[in-house]
GROMACS .gro file of C-alpha atoms in nm:
model
  398
    1MET     CA    1  -8.719   1.523  -7.414
    2SER     CA    2  -8.557   1.581  -7.725
    3THR     CA    3  -8.182   1.692  -7.669
    4ALA     CA    4  -7.937   1.437  -7.718
    5ASP     CA    5  -7.819   1.399  -7.361
    6ASN     CA    6  -8.166   1.450  -7.194
    7VAL     CA    7  -8.327   1.166  -7.432
    8ALA     CA    8  -7.975   0.926  -7.287
    9TYR     CA    9  -8.025   1.023  -6.967
   10LEU     CA   10  -8.385   0.909  -6.950
   11THR     CA   11  -8.375   0.604  -7.198
   12GLY     CA   12  -8.022   0.468  -7.240
   13TYR     CA   13  -8.098   0.582  -7.662
   14GLN     CA   14  -7.805   0.698  -7.832
   15SER     CA   15  -7.771   0.749  -8.166
   16VAL     CA   16  -7.359   0.767  -8.344
   17MET     CA   17  -7.571   1.056  -8.523
   18ASP     CA   18  -7.561   1.283  -8.204
   19GLY     CA   19  -7.284   1.327  -8.308
   20TRP     CA   20  -7.328   1.583  -8.614
   21HIS     CA   21  -7.460   1.784  -8.328
   22LEU     CA   22  -7.759   1.910  -8.514
   23PRO     CA   23  -7.929   2.219  -8.390
   24GLU     CA   24  -8.259   2.019  -8.441
   25PRO     CA   25  -8.323   1.678  -8.269
   26ILE     CA   26  -8.327   1.318  -8.437
   27SER     CA   27  -8.494   1.195  -8.130
   28ALA     CA   28  -8.717   1.243  -7.832
   29VAL     CA   29  -8.917   1.083  -7.505
   30PHE     CA   30  -9.231   1.142  -7.363
   31LEU     CA   31  -9.201   1.061  -6.995
   32PRO     CA   32  -9.561   1.128  -6.839
   33THR     CA   33  -9.636   1.159  -6.485
   34SER     CA   34  -9.921   0.948  -6.471
   35PRO     CA   35  -9.817   0.557  -6.394
   36GLU     CA   36 -10.120   0.446  -6.697
   37LEU     CA   37  -9.981   0.626  -7.004
   38PRO     CA   38  -9.659   0.483  -7.215
   39MET     CA   39  -9.311   0.613  -7.171
   40THR     CA   40  -9.258   0.650  -7.592
   41LEU     CA   41  -8.961   0.683  -7.718
   42PHE     CA   42  -8.890   0.846  -8.093
   43LEU     CA   43  -8.680   0.762  -8.309
   44PRO     CA   44  -8.615   0.744  -8.712
   45GLU     CA   45  -8.754   0.442  -8.848
   46ALA     CA   46  -8.445   0.341  -8.980
   47SER     CA   47  -8.295   0.322  -8.629
   48LEU     CA   48  -8.506   0.055  -8.494
   49ILE     CA   49  -8.217  -0.209  -8.593
   50GLY     CA   50  -7.963   0.071  -8.353
   51LEU     CA   51  -8.197  -0.090  -8.009
   52VAL     CA   52  -8.111  -0.466  -8.106
   53VAL     CA   53  -7.804  -0.366  -8.159
   54ALA     CA   54  -7.731  -0.133  -7.825
   55GLU     CA   55  -7.910  -0.465  -7.600
   56ARG     CA   56  -7.698  -0.743  -7.798
   57GLU     CA   57  -7.433  -0.516  -7.665
   58GLY     CA   58  -7.560  -0.513  -7.234
   59GLN     CA   59  -7.720  -0.200  -7.299
   60GLY     CA   60  -8.111  -0.202  -7.333
   61VAL     CA   61  -8.258   0.116  -7.415
   62ALA     CA   62  -8.629   0.227  -7.171
   63PHE     CA   63  -8.953   0.264  -7.335
   64ASP     CA   64  -9.313   0.144  -7.335
   65ARG     CA   65  -9.415   0.244  -7.684
   66LEU     CA   66  -9.239   0.361  -8.010
   67ARG     CA   67  -9.294   0.647  -8.268
   68THR     CA   68  -9.066   0.625  -8.554
   69PHE     CA   69  -9.062   0.914  -8.819
   70ASP     CA   70  -8.863   0.964  -9.188
   71LEU     CA   71  -8.503   1.108  -9.155
   72LEU     CA   72  -8.455   1.275  -9.454
   73ASN     CA   73  -8.436   0.998  -9.732
   74PHE     CA   74  -8.264   0.750  -9.523
   75CYS     CA   75  -8.575   0.548  -9.386
   76VAL     CA   76  -8.744   0.512  -9.718
   77THR     CA   77  -8.436   0.375  -9.858
   78ALA     CA   78  -8.446   0.120  -9.579
   79ARG     CA   79  -8.812   0.049  -9.630
   80SER     CA   80  -8.758  -0.036  -9.947
   81GLU     CA   81  -8.754  -0.368 -10.132
   82ASP     CA   82  -8.396  -0.599 -10.129
   83VAL     CA   83  -8.504  -0.964 -10.290
   84HIS     CA   84  -8.119  -1.030 -10.202
   85LEU     CA   85  -8.192  -0.916  -9.818
   86GLU     CA   86  -8.176  -1.222  -9.617
   87LEU     CA   87  -8.228  -1.133  -9.207
   88ALA     CA   88  -8.141  -1.392  -8.992
   89ALA     CA   89  -8.402  -1.581  -8.795
   90ASP     CA   90  -8.333  -1.393  -8.470
   91LEU     CA   91  -8.263  -1.054  -8.593
   92GLN     CA   92  -8.594  -1.100  -8.761
   93ALA     CA   93  -8.751  -1.225  -8.447
   94GLU     CA   94  -8.610  -0.899  -8.245
   95LEU     CA   95  -8.733  -0.613  -8.518
   96ALA     CA   96  -9.058  -0.828  -8.528
   97ARG     CA   97  -9.084  -0.794  -8.140
   98LEU     CA   98  -8.940  -0.413  -8.189
   99ALA     CA   99  -9.276  -0.392  -8.454
  100LYS     CA  100  -9.529  -0.447  -8.220
  101ALA     CA  101  -9.433  -0.176  -7.965
  102VAL     CA  102  -9.501   0.077  -8.234
  103ASP     CA  103  -9.755   0.321  -8.236
  104GLY     CA  104  -9.902   0.461  -8.537
  105ALA     CA  105  -9.738   0.512  -8.905
  106CYS     CA  106  -9.424   0.635  -8.956
  107ALA     CA  107  -9.505   0.982  -8.927
  108PRO     CA  108  -9.283   1.275  -9.207
  109ASN     CA  109  -9.078   1.424  -8.915
  110ILE     CA  110  -8.997   1.414  -8.541
  111VAL     CA  111  -9.317   1.692  -8.513
  112ALA     CA  112  -9.511   1.512  -8.644
  113ALA     CA  113  -9.425   1.202  -8.497
  114ALA     CA  114  -9.476   1.394  -8.153
  115ALA     CA  115  -9.776   1.555  -8.242
  116ASP     CA  116 -10.001   1.232  -8.321
  117CYS     CA  117  -9.837   1.077  -7.992
  118LEU     CA  118  -9.973   1.390  -7.788
  119LYS     CA  119 -10.300   1.373  -7.947
  120HIS     CA  120 -10.398   0.975  -7.924
  121LEU     CA  121 -10.279   1.009  -7.546
  122GLY     CA  122 -10.539   1.298  -7.537
  123VAL     CA  123 -10.243   1.565  -7.301
  124THR     CA  124 -10.295   1.829  -7.548
  125ASP     CA  125 -10.502   2.053  -7.308
  126GLU     CA  126 -10.280   1.929  -7.035
  127THR     CA  127  -9.926   2.141  -6.930
  128VAL     CA  128  -9.580   1.903  -7.125
  129LEU     CA  129  -9.248   2.026  -7.029
  130PHE     CA  130  -9.006   2.057  -7.337
  131ASP     CA  131  -8.671   2.087  -7.318
  132ASP     CA  132  -8.668   2.229  -7.695
  133MET     CA  133  -8.869   2.516  -7.660
  134ARG     CA  134  -8.913   2.548  -8.089
  135MET     CA  135  -9.008   2.157  -8.058
  136ALA     CA  136  -9.276   2.361  -7.825
  137GLN     CA  137  -9.377   2.580  -8.044
  138ALA     CA  138  -9.389   2.303  -8.296
  139ALA     CA  139  -9.636   2.063  -8.106
  140GLN     CA  140  -9.846   2.370  -7.993
  141GLN     CA  141  -9.881   2.455  -8.375
  142ALA     CA  142  -9.925   2.097  -8.473
  143CYS     CA  143 -10.206   1.992  -8.250
  144GLY     CA  144 -10.253   2.297  -7.928
  145GLN     CA  145 -10.024   2.121  -7.698
  146ARG     CA  146 -10.048   2.307  -7.404
  147CYS     CA  147  -9.624   2.332  -7.291
  148SER     CA  148  -9.374   2.435  -7.039
  149ASP     CA  149  -9.033   2.480  -7.049
  150GLY     CA  150  -8.878   2.196  -6.846
  151LEU     CA  151  -8.492   2.254  -6.858
  152ASP     CA  152  -8.491   2.379  -6.540
  153THR     CA  153  -8.652   2.012  -6.429
  154MET     CA  154  -8.410   1.811  -6.620
  155PHE     CA  155  -8.117   2.002  -6.445
  156ALA     CA  156  -8.242   1.933  -6.069
  157ALA     CA  157  -8.294   1.568  -6.163
  158ARG     CA  158  -7.932   1.482  -6.289
  159ALA     CA  159  -7.811   1.699  -6.025
  160ILE     CA  160  -7.861   1.406  -5.815
  161LYS     CA  161  -7.658   1.146  -5.909
  162THR     CA  162  -7.772   0.731  -5.911
  163ASP     CA  163  -7.539   0.482  -5.797
  164GLU     CA  164  -7.424   0.343  -6.153
  165GLU     CA  165  -7.385   0.738  -6.215
  166ILE     CA  166  -7.154   0.738  -5.941
  167ALA     CA  167  -6.976   0.405  -5.985
  168LEU     CA  168  -6.935   0.547  -6.419
  169PHE     CA  169  -6.781   0.880  -6.244
  170ARG     CA  170  -6.518   0.661  -6.000
  171GLU     CA  171  -6.407   0.467  -6.332
  172SER     CA  172  -6.423   0.788  -6.491
  173GLY     CA  173  -6.181   0.931  -6.172
  174VAL     CA  174  -5.919   0.597  -6.217
  175LYS     CA  175  -5.921   0.711  -6.666
  176ALA     CA  176  -5.851   1.105  -6.571
  177ASP     CA  177  -5.560   1.040  -6.322
  178ARG     CA  178  -5.371   0.793  -6.595
  179VAL     CA  179  -5.437   1.051  -6.832
  180MET     CA  180  -5.316   1.329  -6.598
  181ALA     CA  181  -4.994   1.125  -6.556
  182PHE     CA  182  -4.886   1.063  -6.903
  183THR     CA  183  -4.959   1.420  -6.969
  184VAL     CA  184  -4.661   1.537  -6.739
  185SER     CA  185  -4.480   1.235  -6.877
  186GLN     CA  186  -4.452   1.498  -7.152
  187LEU     CA  187  -4.377   1.741  -7.043
  188GLY     CA  188  -4.012   1.907  -7.024
  189ARG     CA  189  -3.741   2.118  -7.237
  190GLY     CA  190  -3.771   2.077  -7.599
  191ARG     CA  191  -4.161   1.943  -7.656
  192SER     CA  192  -4.359   2.142  -7.766
  193TRP     CA  193  -4.750   2.200  -7.670
  194ALA     CA  194  -4.845   2.143  -7.991
  195ASP     CA  195  -4.600   1.779  -7.943
  196VAL     CA  196  -4.789   1.727  -7.593
  197GLU     CA  197  -5.154   1.780  -7.725
  198LYS     CA  198  -5.166   1.552  -7.977
  199ALA     CA  199  -4.938   1.273  -7.730
  200VAL     CA  200  -5.272   1.360  -7.513
  201ALA     CA  201  -5.575   1.298  -7.694
  202HIS     CA  202  -5.400   0.987  -7.869
  203PHE     CA  203  -5.396   0.845  -7.508
  204MET     CA  204  -5.738   0.997  -7.410
  205ILE     CA  205  -5.880   0.807  -7.718
  206ASP     CA  206  -5.675   0.397  -7.654
  207GLU     CA  207  -5.840   0.489  -7.293
  208ASP     CA  208  -6.172   0.482  -7.447
  209ILE     CA  209  -6.213   0.881  -7.326
  210ASP     CA  210  -6.362   1.135  -7.621
  211PRO     CA  211  -6.156   1.442  -7.605
  212LEU     CA  212  -6.285   1.789  -7.591
  213PRO     CA  213  -6.263   1.880  -7.961
  214THR     CA  214  -5.972   2.072  -8.126
  215SER     CA  215  -5.751   2.003  -7.785
  216PRO     CA  216  -5.840   1.817  -7.512
  217MET     CA  217  -5.671   2.038  -7.277
  218LEU     CA  218  -5.929   2.350  -7.217
  219PHE     CA  219  -5.705   2.594  -7.048
  220GLY     CA  220  -5.375   2.408  -7.189
  221GLY     CA  221  -5.115   2.599  -7.300
  222SER     CA  222  -4.762   2.822  -7.132
  223TYR     CA  223  -4.817   3.146  -7.011
  224ASP     CA  224  -4.596   3.451  -7.021
  225ALA     CA  225  -4.751   3.641  -6.749
  226ILE     CA  226  -5.080   3.721  -6.954
  227PHE     CA  227  -5.302   3.503  -7.155
  228LYS     CA  228  -5.178   3.542  -7.520
  229PRO     CA  229  -5.433   3.520  -7.744
  230ASP     CA  230  -5.711   3.439  -7.533
  231LEU     CA  231  -5.858   3.235  -7.206
  232PHE     CA  232  -5.958   2.916  -7.372
  233ARG     CA  233  -5.685   2.876  -7.641
  234THR     CA  234  -5.306   2.959  -7.657
  235ARG     CA  235  -5.058   2.816  -7.963
  236PHE     CA  236  -4.762   2.775  -7.809
  237ASP     CA  237  -4.568   2.600  -8.091
  238THR     CA  238  -4.196   2.696  -7.989
  239PRO     CA  239  -4.028   2.407  -7.778
  240PHE     CA  240  -4.051   2.464  -7.397
  241SER     CA  241  -3.679   2.592  -7.315
  242GLY     CA  242  -3.762   2.620  -6.959
  243GLY     CA  243  -3.952   2.847  -6.676
  244GLU     CA  244  -4.306   2.840  -6.870
  245ILE     CA  245  -4.581   2.772  -6.606
  246ALA     CA  246  -4.808   2.484  -6.813
  247ILE     CA  247  -5.186   2.443  -6.719
  248LEU     CA  248  -5.310   2.064  -6.761
  249GLU     CA  249  -5.681   2.119  -6.772
  250THR     CA  250  -5.773   1.791  -6.972
  251GLN     CA  251  -6.128   1.728  -7.017
  252GLY     CA  252  -6.313   1.437  -7.249
  253ARG     CA  253  -6.585   1.261  -7.210
  254TYR     CA  254  -6.560   0.883  -7.083
  255ARG     CA  255  -6.877   0.710  -7.156
  256ASN     CA  256  -7.081   1.007  -7.170
  257PHE     CA  257  -7.003   1.167  -6.839
  258TRP     CA  258  -6.730   1.499  -6.838
  259ILE     CA  259  -6.401   1.429  -6.707
  260ASP     CA  260  -6.257   1.809  -6.577
  261ILE     CA  261  -5.935   1.737  -6.400
  262ASN     CA  262  -5.656   1.992  -6.383
  263ARG     CA  263  -5.325   2.091  -6.226
  264THR     CA  264  -5.025   2.333  -6.295
  265ALA     CA  265  -4.691   2.243  -6.405
  266HIS     CA  266  -4.376   2.436  -6.413
  267ILE     CA  267  -4.110   2.391  -6.708
  268GLY     CA  268  -3.813   2.313  -6.513
  269GLU     CA  269  -3.758   2.427  -6.123
  270ALA     CA  270  -3.983   2.708  -5.978
  271THR     CA  271  -3.860   2.983  -5.757
  272ALA     CA  272  -3.965   3.000  -5.441
  273ALA     CA  273  -4.207   3.283  -5.466
  274TYR     CA  274  -4.436   3.102  -5.746
  275ARG     CA  275  -4.414   2.842  -5.456
  276GLU     CA  276  -4.533   2.937  -5.173
  277GLN     CA  277  -4.791   3.121  -5.419
  278HIS     CA  278  -4.904   2.779  -5.527
  279ALA     CA  279  -4.900   2.652  -5.211
  280ILE     CA  280  -5.203   2.904  -5.104
  281VAL     CA  281  -5.439   2.844  -5.403
  282GLN     CA  282  -5.398   2.488  -5.257
  283ARG     CA  283  -5.477   2.534  -4.897
  284CYS     CA  284  -5.812   2.804  -4.980
  285PHE     CA  285  -5.882   2.510  -5.201
  286GLU     CA  286  -5.892   2.271  -4.942
  287GLU     CA  287  -6.046   2.460  -4.757
  288VAL     CA  288  -6.378   2.478  -4.927
  289VAL     CA  289  -6.351   2.118  -5.000
  290SER     CA  290  -6.334   2.099  -4.654
  291ARG     CA  291  -6.665   2.286  -4.626
  292LEU     CA  292  -6.800   2.070  -4.929
  293ARG     CA  293  -7.087   1.853  -4.765
  294PRO     CA  294  -7.504   1.864  -4.777
  295GLY     CA  295  -7.695   2.146  -4.660
  296ALA     CA  296  -7.392   2.425  -4.762
  297ASN     CA  297  -7.473   2.644  -5.024
  298SER     CA  298  -7.182   2.591  -5.354
  299ALA     CA  299  -7.094   2.946  -5.336
  300GLU     CA  300  -7.200   3.084  -4.941
  301ILE     CA  301  -6.860   2.843  -4.910
  302CYS     CA  302  -6.640   2.994  -5.080
  303GLU     CA  303  -6.642   3.400  -4.881
  304PRO     CA  304  -6.496   3.279  -4.612
  305VAL     CA  305  -6.139   3.172  -4.785
  306ARG     CA  306  -6.217   3.491  -5.066
  307CYS     CA  307  -6.210   3.739  -4.735
  308GLY     CA  308  -5.951   3.549  -4.523
  309LEU     CA  309  -5.668   3.283  -4.709
  310ALA     CA  310  -5.725   3.439  -5.030
  311ARG     CA  311  -5.614   3.797  -4.920
  312GLU     CA  312  -5.250   3.641  -4.865
  313LEU     CA  313  -5.194   3.672  -5.304
  314ASP     CA  314  -5.080   3.905  -5.445
  315ALA     CA  315  -5.424   3.964  -5.626
  316PRO     CA  316  -5.674   3.859  -5.461
  317GLU     CA  317  -5.917   3.899  -5.653
  318LYS     CA  318  -5.783   3.747  -5.939
  319LEU     CA  319  -5.913   3.405  -5.760
  320LEU     CA  320  -6.176   3.213  -5.921
  321MET     CA  321  -6.356   3.004  -5.716
  322ILE     CA  322  -6.665   2.841  -5.836
  323VAL     CA  323  -6.859   2.513  -5.730
  324HIS     CA  324  -7.098   2.349  -6.005
  325SER     CA  325  -7.250   2.002  -6.073
  326ILE     CA  326  -7.067   1.801  -6.377
  327GLY     CA  327  -7.233   1.474  -6.564
  328ARG     CA  328  -7.274   1.474  -6.908
  329VAL     CA  329  -7.152   1.897  -6.975
  330PRO     CA  330  -6.942   1.994  -6.768
  331LEU     CA  331  -7.185   2.272  -6.625
  332GLU     CA  332  -7.560   2.084  -6.517
  333SER     CA  333  -7.614   2.322  -6.255
  334PRO     CA  334  -7.934   2.333  -6.035
  335VAL     CA  335  -7.989   2.674  -6.089
  336ALA     CA  336  -8.247   2.896  -6.282
  337PHE     CA  337  -8.204   2.930  -6.670
  338PRO     CA  338  -7.923   3.107  -6.781
  339SER     CA  339  -7.720   2.876  -6.566
  340THR     CA  340  -7.420   3.010  -6.730
  341GLY     CA  341  -7.517   3.318  -6.563
  342LEU     CA  342  -7.347   3.541  -6.297
  343HIS     CA  343  -7.583   3.400  -6.048
  344ALA     CA  344  -7.475   3.069  -6.073
  345ALA     CA  345  -7.153   3.159  -5.918
  346THR     CA  346  -7.254   3.402  -5.653
  347GLU     CA  347  -7.598   3.283  -5.572
  348GLY     CA  348  -7.572   2.944  -5.641
  349PHE     CA  349  -7.711   2.631  -5.530
  350GLU     CA  350  -7.790   2.395  -5.215
  351ILE     CA  351  -7.576   2.069  -5.231
  352GLU     CA  352  -7.717   1.777  -5.153
  353PRO     CA  353  -7.655   1.401  -5.106
  354ASN     CA  354  -7.564   1.217  -5.433
  355MET     CA  355  -7.439   1.528  -5.602
  356VAL     CA  356  -7.124   1.517  -5.836
  357LEU     CA  357  -6.939   1.863  -5.810
  358SER     CA  358  -6.645   2.051  -5.969
  359PHE     CA  359  -6.458   2.326  -5.781
  360ASP     CA  360  -6.252   2.511  -5.946
  361ALA     CA  361  -5.994   2.713  -5.793
  362LEU     CA  362  -5.817   2.937  -6.025
  363TYR     CA  363  -5.618   3.190  -5.959
  364PHE     CA  364  -5.480   3.442  -6.269
  365GLY     CA  365  -5.238   3.700  -6.095
  366SER     CA  366  -5.005   3.858  -6.318
  367ARG     CA  367  -4.666   3.898  -6.084
  368LEU     CA  368  -4.556   3.532  -6.105
  369GLY     CA  369  -4.791   3.355  -6.283
  370PRO     CA  370  -5.096   3.161  -6.252
  371SER     CA  371  -5.159   2.842  -6.039
  372HIS     CA  372  -5.453   2.601  -6.165
  373MET     CA  373  -5.622   2.310  -5.984
  374GLU     CA  374  -5.942   2.112  -6.011
  375ASN     CA  375  -6.097   1.869  -5.851
  376VAL     CA  376  -6.456   1.666  -5.893
  377PHE     CA  377  -6.664   1.528  -5.558
  378VAL     CA  378  -6.908   1.270  -5.473
  379ILE     CA  379  -7.072   1.421  -5.212
  380GLY     CA  380  -7.239   1.167  -4.961
  381GLU     CA  381  -7.429   1.197  -4.647
  382ASP     CA  382  -7.109   1.164  -4.385
  383ALA     CA  383  -6.840   1.248  -4.623
  384THR     CA  384  -6.698   1.405  -4.980
  385GLU     CA  385  -6.478   1.188  -5.175
  386SER     CA  386  -6.275   1.312  -5.497
  387ILE     CA  387  -6.301   1.077  -5.750
  388TYR     CA  388  -5.920   1.201  -5.887
  389SER     CA  389  -5.625   1.116  -5.668
  390TYR     CA  390  -5.344   1.306  -5.895
  391PRO     CA  391  -5.167   1.527  -5.655
  392LEU     CA  392  -5.235   1.849  -5.607
  393GLU     CA  393  -4.902   1.992  -5.539
  394LEU     CA  394  -4.751   2.263  -5.830
  395ILE     CA  395  -4.569   1.980  -6.070
  396GLU     CA  396  -4.194   2.078  -6.179
  397THR     CA  397  -4.038   1.891  -6.495
  398ASP     CA  398  -3.715   1.870  -6.572
   0.00000   0.00000   0.00000
């Protein structure tokens, strides 16, 4: 595995360079099915110190053996002699311990490091799963490695959360409720959407949340019957004057796990008709949630609502309802690649205990305007629990 999220998922290893979002991997892990073979972490040689830092911060990294490679000329520079450098004795001891876990010489690049490892372990004639088929192709060319696509396998594993992951999700739920409450406090006549976005982003950072790039609001913005200019970003710099609908989908990552909460606000008092519409969407939402349980199919549980209660809306087919798994990315459902295709919504997947699922009910009707809501749920053996507690009811500001 060589994508940053999968490396972090399997080992706990992360690098600040992951934030570069490079199209090529800068770390990898070989996870063998045989207990006789070592779990091997691949990282730039200059990043070995990062393992010491992670351990000192209580975020230990799992591995049996290490393989290193050069990253541009950073590692060459790090290896160069500095007669004035004096490392603390405890740091020298920790680096010496790590050095004993390193197999082979520092390779010129990550592909060479992987090929050396696979040849050394004698697995080139066995099928190895890769989550990046460019890495697979390169390994095949370098050492004749048999390979196959492992991304579906990874998502199937990531869909079932550990107790530790569920605990972090619950922490993120408390954070999300605080963000939503703050967002609502920023709304009102005379405020502009740009002001709200900036304030919310700052608040999220103070709460140790990494906001969604560009804006912490995915569907955020004010709408005048139709979306302008597009579905996911609405520039609305004119101060609110009253009567606008604001969709509040605040997104970001808290301790590597995605926050995905959505509520609807109306600037000023809403009409009775709009309140009724929002209430219908909320009833649709709650009806689907009542069916979120192990053994159910994520797509099938929406159909009775789509064919029943949703028909009370002005444009029933404009009600988008989808259940998806959420984790280190907002969409990591255990369905066949490409998991963003129509089949992920229409065929769905079987809900299992210890899944963490997001459910969206997004109404895009144009007569009265949109009504959106979304929560994230922990699926238990006997009960389904929302990690968000902020009310679903329509928010009406001053």
